[in-house]
Amino acid sequence: MKTAVIVFPGSNCDRDMAVALEQATGRKPQMVWHKDAALPQGLDLVAIPGGFSFGDYLRCGAIAAQAPVMRAVVAFANRGGHVLGVCNGFQVLIEAGLLPGALMRNAGLTFVCRDVTLEVATADSVFTSAYARGQALTVPVAHHDGNYVADAALLERLRGEDRIAFTYRDNPNGSTADIAGVLSGNRRVLGMMPHPERAVDPVLGGTDGTALFDSIAAAARIGA
Amino acid sequence: MQARIYVTLKQGVLDPQGEAVRHALGAMGFDGVHGVRQGKLLDVELDAASRDEAEARLREMCEKLLANTVIEDFRVELL
């Protein structure tokens, strides 16, 4: 399975993401600098890591979404490619128009950095197929702007199309309907604020994120 | 040409920062402050053949980058 991790100035979870992907797929992902206008050939998945791309200037993810490589990522997604965005990566995917809604300042105004309990809201995606619907996971969050905003119409659509991937048990940021992660209409783009790549080794404090990467690797093996 | 762009949260979108400012003002003794909404102001200097062209380009800039139109409104002022 061929994967790539996009690196922006200010990305800081790119190497964690690479470790998690290599652990699941047995192959080192290619690290792609934001100024590259093209992605490597034959990719199965592009990951957009957490961090503070471009210093969170203007809005989190807004400048990164306009980087040359993002045009290629959007084209890849529009061709049906799999894209995973975590934390700042989720913000970038929203700003790039690949996922709906918006991510605002946390309702409590503080940076939240701790383990949270997530619930798997759907197992019907290449990212969540190794989980059971309703399964509880412990995964860390670390963000200041993770308050997912969806108006009533969008929320109804997300629910109707089973596109809410994860919800928080104890909402840390004020997100609409406790939403922690959402899928695109074709279910091939996932954005989530919590960090599954920081929960893939007991040394890190837990392994509940491993199944997400195993799901992706399994999907690639069967050519989903 | 000089322009000023105001980016503000749409009505109905909760503004936790504005709320915190309102609370702080109340705590400082500024009575009667019923609401504070926080926004952004951008001063832009640009080349344009006419005011109409400048405004059209600025609106496009707002829609594509300067504002997140899911949650924000914008207003363009040519100075």
PDB file of C-alpha atoms in Angstrom:
ATOM      1  CA  MET A   1       0.000   0.000   0.000  1.00  0.00           C
ATOM      2  CA  LYS A   2       1.371   3.404  -1.015  1.00  0.00           C
ATOM      3  CA  THR A   3       0.731   6.358   1.240  1.00  0.00           C
ATOM      4  CA  ALA A   4       1.936   9.942   1.506  1.00  0.00           C
ATOM      5  CA  VAL A   5       2.001  12.488   4.306  1.00  0.00           C
ATOM      6  CA  ILE A   6       1.778  16.161   3.373  1.00  0.00           C
ATOM      7  CA  VAL A   7       4.155  18.441   5.273  1.00  0.00           C
ATOM      8  CA  PHE A   8       3.459  22.152   5.717  1.00  0.00           C
ATOM      9  CA  PRO A   9       5.585  24.662   7.568  1.00  0.00           C
ATOM     10  CA  GLY A  10       4.254  24.234  11.096  1.00  0.00           C
ATOM     11  CA  SER A  11       3.131  20.605  10.746  1.00  0.00           C
ATOM     12  CA  ASN A  12       4.187  18.765  13.896  1.00  0.00           C
ATOM     13  CA  CYS A  13       2.423  15.403  13.760  1.00  0.00           C
ATOM     14  CA  ASP A  14       3.755  14.446  10.327  1.00  0.00           C
ATOM     15  CA  ARG A  15       6.294  11.975  11.697  1.00  0.00           C
ATOM     16  CA  ASP A  16       3.814  10.452  14.149  1.00  0.00           C
ATOM     17  CA  MET A  17       1.479   9.936  11.198  1.00  0.00           C
ATOM     18  CA  ALA A  18       4.294   8.352   9.183  1.00  0.00           C
ATOM     19  CA  VAL A  19       5.102   5.925  12.021  1.00  0.00           C
ATOM     20  CA  ALA A  20       1.443   4.919  12.377  1.00  0.00           C
ATOM     21  CA  LEU A  21       1.061   4.368   8.609  1.00  0.00           C
ATOM     22  CA  GLU A  22       4.286   2.401   8.331  1.00  0.00           C
ATOM     23  CA  GLN A  23       3.299   0.224  11.278  1.00  0.00           C
ATOM     24  CA  ALA A  24      -0.008  -0.680   9.605  1.00  0.00           C
ATOM     25  CA  THR A  25       1.081  -0.941   5.970  1.00  0.00           C
ATOM     26  CA  GLY A  26       4.661  -2.185   6.324  1.00  0.00           C
ATOM     27  CA  ARG A  27       5.793   0.556   4.005  1.00  0.00           C
ATOM     28  CA  LYS A  28       7.222   3.995   4.738  1.00  0.00           C
ATOM     29  CA  PRO A  29       4.943   6.764   3.485  1.00  0.00           C
ATOM     30  CA  GLN A  30       6.395   9.398   1.193  1.00  0.00           C
ATOM     31  CA  MET A  31       6.683  12.785   2.822  1.00  0.00           C
ATOM     32  CA  VAL A  32       5.441  15.450   0.401  1.00  0.00           C
ATOM     33  CA  TRP A  33       6.385  19.104   0.858  1.00  0.00           C
ATOM     34  CA  HIS A  34       3.549  21.619   0.493  1.00  0.00           C
ATOM     35  CA  LYS A  35       5.242  23.374  -2.443  1.00  0.00           C
ATOM     36  CA  ASP A  36       5.163  20.243  -4.602  1.00  0.00           C
ATOM     37  CA  ALA A  37       2.483  20.696  -7.234  1.00  0.00           C
ATOM     38  CA  ALA A  38       2.065  16.965  -7.845  1.00  0.00           C
ATOM     39  CA  LEU A  39       1.599  13.875  -5.669  1.00  0.00           C
ATOM     40  CA  PRO A  40       3.649  10.698  -6.148  1.00  0.00           C
ATOM     41  CA  GLN A  41       2.068   8.263  -8.620  1.00  0.00           C
ATOM     42  CA  GLY A  42      -0.089   5.352  -7.536  1.00  0.00           C
ATOM     43  CA  LEU A  43      -1.004   6.490  -4.017  1.00  0.00           C
ATOM     44  CA  ASP A  44      -3.718   4.703  -2.061  1.00  0.00           C
ATOM     45  CA  LEU A  45      -3.964   7.306   0.691  1.00  0.00           C
ATOM     46  CA  VAL A  46      -2.897  10.855   1.434  1.00  0.00           C
ATOM     47  CA  ALA A  47      -2.672  11.917   5.085  1.00  0.00           C
ATOM     48  CA  ILE A  48      -2.736  15.519   6.223  1.00  0.00           C
ATOM     49  CA  PRO A  49      -1.170  15.674   9.670  1.00  0.00           C
ATOM     50  CA  GLY A  50      -1.765  17.803  12.728  1.00  0.00           C
ATOM     51  CA  GLY A  51       0.181  20.879  13.653  1.00  0.00           C
ATOM     52  CA  PHE A  52      -0.058  24.608  13.178  1.00  0.00           C
ATOM     53  CA  SER A  53       0.414  25.053   9.443  1.00  0.00           C
ATOM     54  CA  PHE A  54       1.377  28.622   8.598  1.00  0.00           C
ATOM     55  CA  GLY A  55       1.045  29.551  12.258  1.00  0.00           C
ATOM     56  CA  ASP A  56      -2.758  29.256  12.103  1.00  0.00           C
ATOM     57  CA  TYR A  57      -2.718  32.694  10.459  1.00  0.00           C
ATOM     58  CA  LEU A  58      -6.035  34.076   9.163  1.00  0.00           C
ATOM     59  CA  ARG A  59      -7.911  30.869  10.144  1.00  0.00           C
ATOM     60  CA  CYS A  60      -6.559  27.449  11.040  1.00  0.00           C
ATOM     61  CA  GLY A  61      -5.821  25.614   7.813  1.00  0.00           C
ATOM     62  CA  ALA A  62      -6.883  28.474   5.524  1.00  0.00           C
ATOM     63  CA  ILE A  63      -3.447  29.261   4.082  1.00  0.00           C
ATOM     64  CA  ALA A  64      -2.405  25.600   3.877  1.00  0.00           C
ATOM     65  CA  ALA A  65      -5.584  24.847   1.918  1.00  0.00           C
ATOM     66  CA  GLN A  66      -4.257  27.150  -0.826  1.00  0.00           C
ATOM     67  CA  ALA A  67      -0.786  25.552  -0.981  1.00  0.00           C
ATOM     68  CA  PRO A  68       0.242  24.128  -4.387  1.00  0.00           C
ATOM     69  CA  VAL A  69       0.086  20.521  -3.167  1.00  0.00           C
ATOM     70  CA  MET A  70      -3.522  20.935  -2.035  1.00  0.00           C
ATOM     71  CA  ARG A  71      -4.699  21.346  -5.612  1.00  0.00           C
ATOM     72  CA  ALA A  72      -3.259  17.908  -6.266  1.00  0.00           C
ATOM     73  CA  VAL A  73      -4.840  16.538  -3.074  1.00  0.00           C
ATOM     74  CA  VAL A  74      -8.267  17.907  -4.049  1.00  0.00           C
ATOM     75  CA  ALA A  75      -7.896  16.373  -7.534  1.00  0.00           C
ATOM     76  CA  PHE A  76      -6.829  13.063  -5.928  1.00  0.00           C
ATOM     77  CA  ALA A  77      -9.897  13.114  -3.663  1.00  0.00           C
ATOM     78  CA  ASN A  78     -12.174  14.022  -6.567  1.00  0.00           C
ATOM     79  CA  ARG A  79     -10.833  10.979  -8.457  1.00  0.00           C
ATOM     80  CA  GLY A  80     -11.937   8.830  -5.493  1.00  0.00           C
ATOM     81  CA  GLY A  81      -8.625   8.784  -3.603  1.00  0.00           C
ATOM     82  CA  HIS A  82      -8.571   8.228   0.154  1.00  0.00           C
ATOM     83  CA  VAL A  83      -7.618  11.212   2.286  1.00  0.00           C
ATOM     84  CA  LEU A  84      -7.221  11.324   6.070  1.00  0.00           C
ATOM     85  CA  GLY A  85      -6.932  14.661   7.876  1.00  0.00           C
ATOM     86  CA  VAL A  86      -6.210  14.760  11.592  1.00  0.00           C
ATOM     87  CA  CYS A  87      -6.519  17.875  13.765  1.00  0.00           C
ATOM     88  CA  ASN A  88      -4.947  20.656  11.682  1.00  0.00           C
ATOM     89  CA  GLY A  89      -5.334  18.252   8.763  1.00  0.00           C
ATOM     90  CA  PHE A  90      -9.110  18.232   9.392  1.00  0.00           C
ATOM     91  CA  GLN A  91      -9.074  22.039   9.420  1.00  0.00           C
ATOM     92  CA  VAL A  92      -7.148  22.042   6.113  1.00  0.00           C
ATOM     93  CA  LEU A  93      -9.618  19.599   4.500  1.00  0.00           C
ATOM     94  CA  ILE A  94     -12.551  21.800   5.517  1.00  0.00           C
ATOM     95  CA  GLU A  95     -10.848  24.941   4.250  1.00  0.00           C
ATOM     96  CA  ALA A  96     -10.043  23.121   0.994  1.00  0.00           C
ATOM     97  CA  GLY A  97     -13.733  22.315   0.569  1.00  0.00           C
ATOM     98  CA  LEU A  98     -13.307  18.520   0.793  1.00  0.00           C
ATOM     99  CA  LEU A  99     -15.410  18.295   3.956  1.00  0.00           C
ATOM    100  CA  PRO A 100     -18.424  20.378   5.014  1.00  0.00           C
ATOM    101  CA  GLY A 101     -18.924  22.561   8.087  1.00  0.00           C
ATOM    102  CA  ALA A 102     -16.417  24.711   9.948  1.00  0.00           C
ATOM    103  CA  LEU A 103     -14.080  24.404  12.918  1.00  0.00           C
ATOM    104  CA  MET A 104     -14.225  27.295  15.354  1.00  0.00           C
ATOM    105  CA  ARG A 105     -12.473  28.250  18.579  1.00  0.00           C
ATOM    106  CA  ASN A 106     -13.254  25.771  21.389  1.00  0.00           C
ATOM    107  CA  ALA A 107     -16.361  26.808  23.295  1.00  0.00           C
ATOM    108  CA  GLY A 108     -14.347  26.910  26.538  1.00  0.00           C
ATOM    109  CA  LEU A 109     -11.746  29.114  24.798  1.00  0.00           C
ATOM    110  CA  THR A 110      -8.868  27.053  26.156  1.00  0.00           C
ATOM    111  CA  PHE A 111      -6.475  24.754  24.341  1.00  0.00           C
ATOM    112  CA  VAL A 112      -7.610  21.231  25.195  1.00  0.00           C
ATOM    113  CA  CYS A 113      -4.856  18.629  25.445  1.00  0.00           C
ATOM    114  CA  ARG A 114      -5.920  15.334  27.015  1.00  0.00           C
ATOM    115  CA  ASP A 115      -7.276  11.870  26.371  1.00  0.00           C
ATOM    116  CA  VAL A 116     -10.930  11.768  25.388  1.00  0.00           C
ATOM    117  CA  THR A 117     -13.386   8.934  24.942  1.00  0.00           C
ATOM    118  CA  LEU A 118     -14.695   8.625  21.421  1.00  0.00           C
ATOM    119  CA  GLU A 119     -17.535   6.554  20.153  1.00  0.00           C
ATOM    120  CA  VAL A 120     -17.366   4.993  16.707  1.00  0.00           C
ATOM    121  CA  ALA A 121     -20.494   6.350  15.013  1.00  0.00           C
ATOM    122  CA  THR A 122     -20.150   4.302  11.834  1.00  0.00           C
ATOM    123  CA  ALA A 123     -18.042   1.300  10.895  1.00  0.00           C
ATOM    124  CA  ASP A 124     -19.009   1.793   7.247  1.00  0.00           C
ATOM    125  CA  SER A 125     -15.826   3.387   5.865  1.00  0.00           C
ATOM    126  CA  VAL A 126     -12.318   2.285   4.977  1.00  0.00           C
ATOM    127  CA  PHE A 127     -11.132   4.175   8.069  1.00  0.00           C
ATOM    128  CA  THR A 128     -13.448   2.587  10.623  1.00  0.00           C
ATOM    129  CA  SER A 129     -14.190  -0.909   9.293  1.00  0.00           C
ATOM    130  CA  ALA A 130     -12.006  -2.604  11.934  1.00  0.00           C
ATOM    131  CA  TYR A 131     -14.071  -0.994  14.705  1.00  0.00           C
ATOM    132  CA  ALA A 132     -17.587  -1.860  15.783  1.00  0.00           C
ATOM    133  CA  ARG A 133     -20.280   0.800  15.686  1.00  0.00           C
ATOM    134  CA  GLY A 134     -20.713   2.155  19.226  1.00  0.00           C
ATOM    135  CA  GLN A 135     -17.236   0.986  20.301  1.00  0.00           C
ATOM    136  CA  ALA A 136     -15.538   3.328  22.775  1.00  0.00           C
ATOM    137  CA  LEU A 137     -11.960   4.448  22.126  1.00  0.00           C
ATOM    138  CA  THR A 138      -9.487   6.430  24.172  1.00  0.00           C
ATOM    139  CA  VAL A 139      -7.556   8.807  21.933  1.00  0.00           C
ATOM    140  CA  PRO A 140      -5.846  12.126  22.716  1.00  0.00           C
ATOM    141  CA  VAL A 141      -7.015  15.534  21.505  1.00  0.00           C
ATOM    142  CA  ALA A 142      -4.772  18.596  21.349  1.00  0.00           C
ATOM    143  CA  HIS A 143      -6.397  21.632  19.788  1.00  0.00           C
ATOM    144  CA  HIS A 144      -7.655  25.163  20.265  1.00  0.00           C
ATOM    145  CA  ASP A 145     -10.030  25.263  17.306  1.00  0.00           C
ATOM    146  CA  GLY A 146     -11.890  21.982  17.214  1.00  0.00           C
ATOM    147  CA  ASN A 147     -15.422  23.182  17.755  1.00  0.00           C
ATOM    148  CA  TYR A 148     -17.192  21.618  14.776  1.00  0.00           C
ATOM    149  CA  VAL A 149     -20.008  23.803  13.502  1.00  0.00           C
ATOM    150  CA  ALA A 150     -22.798  22.376  11.384  1.00  0.00           C
ATOM    151  CA  ASP A 151     -26.133  24.091  10.820  1.00  0.00           C
ATOM    152  CA  ALA A 152     -29.363  22.117  11.145  1.00  0.00           C
ATOM    153  CA  ALA A 153     -29.501  21.266   7.431  1.00  0.00           C
ATOM    154  CA  LEU A 154     -25.922  19.979   7.356  1.00  0.00           C
ATOM    155  CA  LEU A 155     -26.394  17.987  10.548  1.00  0.00           C
ATOM    156  CA  GLU A 156     -29.470  16.337   9.093  1.00  0.00           C
ATOM    157  CA  ARG A 157     -27.554  15.483   5.937  1.00  0.00           C
ATOM    158  CA  LEU A 158     -24.576  14.066   7.867  1.00  0.00           C
ATOM    159  CA  ARG A 159     -26.874  11.931   9.992  1.00  0.00           C
ATOM    160  CA  GLY A 160     -29.056  10.859   7.070  1.00  0.00           C
ATOM    161  CA  GLU A 161     -26.021   9.779   5.051  1.00  0.00           C
ATOM    162  CA  ASP A 162     -24.311   8.140   8.061  1.00  0.00           C
ATOM    163  CA  ARG A 163     -21.288  10.410   7.625  1.00  0.00           C
ATOM    164  CA  ILE A 164     -20.496  11.104  11.280  1.00  0.00           C
ATOM    165  CA  ALA A 165     -17.465   8.873  11.894  1.00  0.00           C
ATOM    166  CA  PHE A 166     -16.730   9.591  15.566  1.00  0.00           C
ATOM    167  CA  THR A 167     -18.447  11.416  18.412  1.00  0.00           C
ATOM    168  CA  TYR A 168     -17.151  12.551  21.812  1.00  0.00           C
ATOM    169  CA  ARG A 169     -18.603  10.982  24.943  1.00  0.00           C
ATOM    170  CA  ASP A 170     -17.763  14.106  26.954  1.00  0.00           C
ATOM    171  CA  ASN A 171     -17.646  16.953  24.437  1.00  0.00           C
ATOM    172  CA  PRO A 172     -14.362  18.848  25.037  1.00  0.00           C
ATOM    173  CA  ASN A 173     -14.863  21.740  22.614  1.00  0.00           C
ATOM    174  CA  GLY A 174     -18.555  22.504  22.044  1.00  0.00           C
ATOM    175  CA  SER A 175     -18.823  20.653  18.719  1.00  0.00           C
ATOM    176  CA  THR A 176     -22.297  20.376  17.225  1.00  0.00           C
ATOM    177  CA  ALA A 177     -23.851  17.008  18.160  1.00  0.00           C
ATOM    178  CA  ASP A 178     -20.545  15.953  19.820  1.00  0.00           C
ATOM    179  CA  ILE A 179     -19.040  15.420  16.366  1.00  0.00           C
ATOM    180  CA  ALA A 180     -15.340  14.494  16.435  1.00  0.00           C
ATOM    181  CA  GLY A 181     -14.921  13.299  12.842  1.00  0.00           C
ATOM    182  CA  VAL A 182     -16.848  13.391   9.567  1.00  0.00           C
ATOM    183  CA  LEU A 183     -16.723  11.597   6.229  1.00  0.00           C
ATOM    184  CA  SER A 184     -17.110  13.023   2.731  1.00  0.00           C
ATOM    185  CA  GLY A 185     -20.114  12.132   0.590  1.00  0.00           C
ATOM    186  CA  ASN A 186     -18.187   9.280  -1.086  1.00  0.00           C
ATOM    187  CA  ARG A 187     -16.910   8.121   2.377  1.00  0.00           C
ATOM    188  CA  ARG A 188     -13.304   8.288   1.166  1.00  0.00           C
ATOM    189  CA  VAL A 189     -12.242  11.465   2.967  1.00  0.00           C
ATOM    190  CA  LEU A 190     -12.164  11.476   6.773  1.00  0.00           C
ATOM    191  CA  GLY A 191     -11.428  14.498   8.927  1.00  0.00           C
ATOM    192  CA  MET A 192     -11.164  14.188  12.705  1.00  0.00           C
ATOM    193  CA  MET A 193      -9.846  16.335  15.538  1.00  0.00           C
ATOM    194  CA  PRO A 194      -8.585  13.532  17.847  1.00  0.00           C
ATOM    195  CA  HIS A 195      -5.206  11.957  17.107  1.00  0.00           C
ATOM    196  CA  PRO A 196      -5.400   8.219  16.303  1.00  0.00           C
ATOM    197  CA  GLU A 197      -1.710   8.334  15.278  1.00  0.00           C
ATOM    198  CA  ARG A 198      -0.838   9.164  18.886  1.00  0.00           C
ATOM    199  CA  ALA A 199      -2.530   5.984  20.106  1.00  0.00           C
ATOM    200  CA  VAL A 200      -0.775   3.211  18.182  1.00  0.00           C
ATOM    201  CA  ASP A 201       1.729   1.930  20.753  1.00  0.00           C
ATOM    202  CA  PRO A 202       1.406   1.071  24.464  1.00  0.00           C
ATOM    203  CA  VAL A 203       4.409   3.339  25.046  1.00  0.00           C
ATOM    204  CA  LEU A 204       2.250   6.267  23.897  1.00  0.00           C
ATOM    205  CA  GLY A 205      -0.400   5.416  26.466  1.00  0.00           C
ATOM    206  CA  GLY A 206      -2.753   3.368  24.342  1.00  0.00           C
ATOM    207  CA  THR A 207      -3.386   1.529  21.091  1.00  0.00           C
ATOM    208  CA  ASP A 208      -7.012   2.395  20.335  1.00  0.00           C
ATOM    209  CA  GLY A 209      -5.951   4.265  17.188  1.00  0.00           C
ATOM    210  CA  THR A 210      -4.264   1.233  15.642  1.00  0.00           C
ATOM    211  CA  ALA A 211      -7.477  -0.191  14.190  1.00  0.00           C
ATOM    212  CA  LEU A 212      -8.009   2.966  12.124  1.00  0.00           C
ATOM    213  CA  PHE A 213      -4.712   2.438  10.326  1.00  0.00           C
ATOM    214  CA  ASP A 214      -5.317  -1.317  10.109  1.00  0.00           C
ATOM    215  CA  SER A 215      -8.711  -0.578   8.502  1.00  0.00           C
ATOM    216  CA  ILE A 216      -6.991   1.507   5.849  1.00  0.00           C
ATOM    217  CA  ALA A 217      -4.358  -1.158   5.203  1.00  0.00           C
ATOM    218  CA  ALA A 218      -6.993  -3.911   4.987  1.00  0.00           C
ATOM    219  CA  ALA A 219      -9.036  -1.863   2.514  1.00  0.00           C
ATOM    220  CA  ALA A 220      -5.982  -1.405   0.296  1.00  0.00           C
ATOM    221  CA  ARG A 221      -5.299  -5.164   0.351  1.00  0.00           C
ATOM    222  CA  ILE A 222      -8.759  -5.972  -0.951  1.00  0.00           C
ATOM    223  CA  GLY A 223      -8.729  -2.994  -3.315  1.00  0.00           C
ATOM    224  CA  ALA A 224     -11.705  -1.207  -1.781  1.00  0.00           C
TER     225      ALA A 224
ATOM    226  CA  MET B   1      -6.380  51.556  -4.359  1.00  0.00           C
ATOM    227  CA  GLN B   2      -7.073  51.198  -0.641  1.00  0.00           C
ATOM    228  CA  ALA B   3      -9.779  48.975   0.716  1.00  0.00           C
ATOM    229  CA  ARG B   4     -10.960  47.849   4.088  1.00  0.00           C
ATOM    230  CA  ILE B   5     -12.536  44.444   4.626  1.00  0.00           C
ATOM    231  CA  TYR B   6     -14.578  43.514   7.671  1.00  0.00           C
ATOM    232  CA  VAL B   7     -15.023  39.832   8.452  1.00  0.00           C
ATOM    233  CA  THR B   8     -17.615  39.072  11.114  1.00  0.00           C
ATOM    234  CA  LEU B   9     -19.361  35.963  12.376  1.00  0.00           C
ATOM    235  CA  LYS B  10     -22.768  35.329  10.891  1.00  0.00           C
ATOM    236  CA  GLN B  11     -25.748  36.000  13.061  1.00  0.00           C
ATOM    237  CA  GLY B  12     -26.658  32.892  14.990  1.00  0.00           C
ATOM    238  CA  VAL B  13     -23.082  31.583  15.103  1.00  0.00           C
ATOM    239  CA  LEU B  14     -22.003  31.470  18.713  1.00  0.00           C
ATOM    240  CA  ASP B  15     -18.963  33.678  19.366  1.00  0.00           C
ATOM    241  CA  PRO B  16     -17.194  32.332  22.475  1.00  0.00           C
ATOM    242  CA  GLN B  17     -14.466  34.976  22.250  1.00  0.00           C
ATOM    243  CA  GLY B  18     -16.947  37.834  22.048  1.00  0.00           C
ATOM    244  CA  GLU B  19     -18.825  36.325  25.003  1.00  0.00           C
ATOM    245  CA  ALA B  20     -15.611  36.181  27.047  1.00  0.00           C
ATOM    246  CA  VAL B  21     -14.921  39.836  26.244  1.00  0.00           C
ATOM    247  CA  ARG B  22     -18.447  40.777  27.273  1.00  0.00           C
ATOM    248  CA  HIS B  23     -17.994  38.968  30.596  1.00  0.00           C
ATOM    249  CA  ALA B  24     -14.670  40.711  31.194  1.00  0.00           C
ATOM    250  CA  LEU B  25     -16.214  44.116  30.511  1.00  0.00           C
ATOM    251  CA  GLY B  26     -18.992  43.363  32.990  1.00  0.00           C
ATOM    252  CA  ALA B  27     -16.456  42.239  35.591  1.00  0.00           C
ATOM    253  CA  MET B  28     -14.565  45.508  35.087  1.00  0.00           C
ATOM    254  CA  GLY B  29     -17.678  47.491  35.931  1.00  0.00           C
ATOM    255  CA  PHE B  30     -18.768  48.460  32.408  1.00  0.00           C
ATOM    256  CA  ASP B  31     -22.486  47.958  32.983  1.00  0.00           C
ATOM    257  CA  GLY B  32     -25.099  47.548  30.293  1.00  0.00           C
ATOM    258  CA  VAL B  33     -22.948  45.787  27.699  1.00  0.00           C
ATOM    259  CA  HIS B  34     -25.416  43.297  26.249  1.00  0.00           C
ATOM    260  CA  GLY B  35     -23.341  41.789  23.509  1.00  0.00           C
ATOM    261  CA  VAL B  36     -19.880  41.730  21.976  1.00  0.00           C
ATOM    262  CA  ARG B  37     -19.085  40.122  18.641  1.00  0.00           C
ATOM    263  CA  GLN B  38     -15.459  39.795  17.638  1.00  0.00           C
ATOM    264  CA  GLY B  39     -14.330  40.077  14.033  1.00  0.00           C
ATOM    265  CA  LYS B  40     -11.399  40.865  11.772  1.00  0.00           C
ATOM    266  CA  LEU B  41     -10.424  43.924   9.828  1.00  0.00           C
ATOM    267  CA  LEU B  42      -8.080  43.709   6.846  1.00  0.00           C
ATOM    268  CA  ASP B  43      -6.626  46.771   5.083  1.00  0.00           C
ATOM    269  CA  VAL B  44      -5.772  45.845   1.516  1.00  0.00           C
ATOM    270  CA  GLU B  45      -3.787  47.865  -0.994  1.00  0.00           C
ATOM    271  CA  LEU B  46      -4.342  46.744  -4.562  1.00  0.00           C
ATOM    272  CA  ASP B  47      -4.023  47.747  -8.200  1.00  0.00           C
ATOM    273  CA  ALA B  48      -7.309  48.114 -10.044  1.00  0.00           C
ATOM    274  CA  ALA B  49      -8.453  49.982 -13.136  1.00  0.00           C
ATOM    275  CA  SER B  50     -11.733  51.012 -11.541  1.00  0.00           C
ATOM    276  CA  ARG B  51     -13.621  50.900  -8.279  1.00  0.00           C
ATOM    277  CA  ASP B  52     -16.003  48.294  -9.708  1.00  0.00           C
ATOM    278  CA  GLU B  53     -13.130  46.051 -10.684  1.00  0.00           C
ATOM    279  CA  ALA B  54     -11.505  46.506  -7.274  1.00  0.00           C
ATOM    280  CA  GLU B  55     -14.709  45.625  -5.488  1.00  0.00           C
ATOM    281  CA  ALA B  56     -15.314  42.558  -7.637  1.00  0.00           C
ATOM    282  CA  ARG B  57     -11.787  41.276  -7.016  1.00  0.00           C
ATOM    283  CA  LEU B  58     -11.991  41.951  -3.282  1.00  0.00           C
ATOM    284  CA  ARG B  59     -15.276  40.093  -3.030  1.00  0.00           C
ATOM    285  CA  GLU B  60     -13.704  37.133  -4.809  1.00  0.00           C
ATOM    286  CA  MET B  61     -10.748  37.268  -2.384  1.00  0.00           C
ATOM    287  CA  CYS B  62     -13.166  37.198   0.537  1.00  0.00           C
ATOM    288  CA  GLU B  63     -15.106  34.262  -0.860  1.00  0.00           C
ATOM    289  CA  LYS B  64     -12.006  32.240  -1.677  1.00  0.00           C
ATOM    290  CA  LEU B  65      -9.745  33.007   1.272  1.00  0.00           C
ATOM    291  CA  LEU B  66     -10.321  35.954   3.560  1.00  0.00           C
ATOM    292  CA  ALA B  67     -13.647  34.820   4.999  1.00  0.00           C
ATOM    293  CA  ASN B  68     -15.008  31.366   5.739  1.00  0.00           C
ATOM    294  CA  THR B  69     -18.463  31.943   4.336  1.00  0.00           C
ATOM    295  CA  VAL B  70     -19.839  28.932   6.202  1.00  0.00           C
ATOM    296  CA  ILE B  71     -19.656  30.905   9.436  1.00  0.00           C
ATOM    297  CA  GLU B  72     -18.554  34.419   8.460  1.00  0.00           C
ATOM    298  CA  ASP B  73     -19.974  37.425   6.611  1.00  0.00           C
ATOM    299  CA  PHE B  74     -17.782  40.049   4.991  1.00  0.00           C
ATOM    300  CA  ARG B  75     -18.128  43.670   3.964  1.00  0.00           C
ATOM    301  CA  VAL B  76     -15.860  45.438   1.476  1.00  0.00           C
ATOM    302  CA  GLU B  77     -15.249  49.179   1.743  1.00  0.00           C
ATOM    303  CA  LEU B  78     -13.237  51.138  -0.821  1.00  0.00           C
ATOM    304  CA  LEU B  79     -11.440  54.019   0.849  1.00  0.00           C
TER     305      LEU B  79
END
